[in-house]
């Protein structure tokens, strides 16, 4: 399967991460977690869109409910996505490897 994101390095199971490594770039754990959560949501959206596109290739547009069959390729696609690391694990891996770009947007009081 060819996917746009790099999933190989992320942990598949839950792993404890050193808090100091997480908040190292922002000096604020809440800000760091917020950035990671936003990236996780982006990854989740991308994965879902990608999966739906691949499963639509197998969709049959029959009116008949009698013809229900299993497609081995469809099952393999589904299993591939089930085995991927979770979006939050991918986002955490990207954060720790400096692959997430973030910036502060300052809002001027005069712009209100």
Short mmCIF file of C-alpha atoms in Angstrom, two decimals, residues 10-80:
data_model
loop_
_atom_site.label_atom_id
_atom_site.label_comp_id
_atom_site.label_asym_id
_atom_site.label_seq_id
_atom_site.Cartn_x
_atom_site.Cartn_y
_atom_site.Cartn_z
CA UNK A 10 5.21 5.40 15.19
CA UNK A 11 4.46 3.06 18.08
CA UNK A 12 1.62 0.61 17.54
CA UNK A 13 1.01 0.11 21.24
CA UNK A 14 0.79 2.71 23.98
CA UNK A 15 4.15 4.02 25.13
CA UNK A 16 5.04 6.34 27.97
CA UNK A 17 6.81 9.48 26.79
CA UNK A 18 9.03 11.72 28.87
CA UNK A 19 7.12 14.92 29.65
CA UNK A 20 10.30 16.98 29.33
CA UNK A 21 10.79 15.80 25.76
CA UNK A 22 7.20 16.65 24.88
CA UNK A 23 7.23 20.22 26.18
CA UNK A 24 10.85 20.91 25.24
CA UNK A 25 9.96 23.01 22.15
CA UNK A 26 7.20 25.08 23.73
CA UNK A 27 8.10 25.10 27.45
CA UNK A 28 4.39 24.52 28.01
CA UNK A 29 2.98 20.99 28.19
CA UNK A 30 -0.57 22.17 27.43
CA UNK A 31 0.51 23.99 24.30
CA UNK A 32 2.54 20.99 23.13
CA UNK A 33 -0.37 18.60 23.70
CA UNK A 34 -2.69 21.00 21.87
CA UNK A 35 -0.38 21.06 18.84
CA UNK A 36 -0.06 17.27 18.88
CA UNK A 37 -3.84 16.89 19.18
CA UNK A 38 -4.44 19.18 16.20
CA UNK A 39 -1.96 17.19 14.12
CA UNK A 40 -3.58 13.96 15.27
CA UNK A 41 -6.95 15.23 14.02
CA UNK A 42 -5.38 16.10 10.65
CA UNK A 43 -3.86 12.63 10.37
CA UNK A 44 -7.15 10.99 11.34
CA UNK A 45 -9.02 12.98 8.69
CA UNK A 46 -6.44 12.08 6.04
CA UNK A 47 -6.52 8.37 6.96
CA UNK A 48 -10.31 8.27 6.92
CA UNK A 49 -10.47 10.01 3.54
CA UNK A 50 -7.84 7.66 2.12
CA UNK A 51 -9.64 4.56 3.43
CA UNK A 52 -13.03 5.68 2.10
CA UNK A 53 -11.51 6.33 -1.35
CA UNK A 54 -9.96 2.86 -1.43
CA UNK A 55 -13.12 1.14 -0.23
CA UNK A 56 -15.25 2.98 -2.80
CA UNK A 57 -13.32 1.12 -5.49
CA UNK A 58 -14.94 -2.07 -4.22
CA UNK A 59 -18.45 -0.66 -3.84
CA UNK A 60 -21.15 -2.33 -5.85
CA UNK A 61 -24.15 -0.28 -6.76
CA UNK A 62 -26.70 -3.07 -6.86
CA UNK A 63 -30.23 -2.65 -5.68
CA UNK A 64 -30.30 -6.30 -4.71
CA UNK A 65 -29.43 -7.14 -1.12
CA UNK A 66 -29.21 -10.82 -2.00
CA UNK A 67 -25.79 -10.44 -3.62
CA UNK A 68 -23.55 -9.87 -0.65
CA UNK A 69 -20.08 -11.27 -1.10
CA UNK A 70 -16.69 -10.81 0.48
CA UNK A 71 -13.92 -9.32 -1.55
CA UNK A 72 -10.48 -10.48 -0.38
CA UNK A 73 -8.81 -7.28 -1.60
CA UNK A 74 -11.29 -5.17 0.35
CA UNK A 75 -10.60 -7.21 3.46
CA UNK A 76 -6.85 -6.75 3.01
CA UNK A 77 -7.26 -2.97 2.66
CA UNK A 78 -9.33 -2.88 5.85
CA UNK A 79 -6.82 -5.02 7.74
CA UNK A 80 -3.96 -2.76 6.58
#
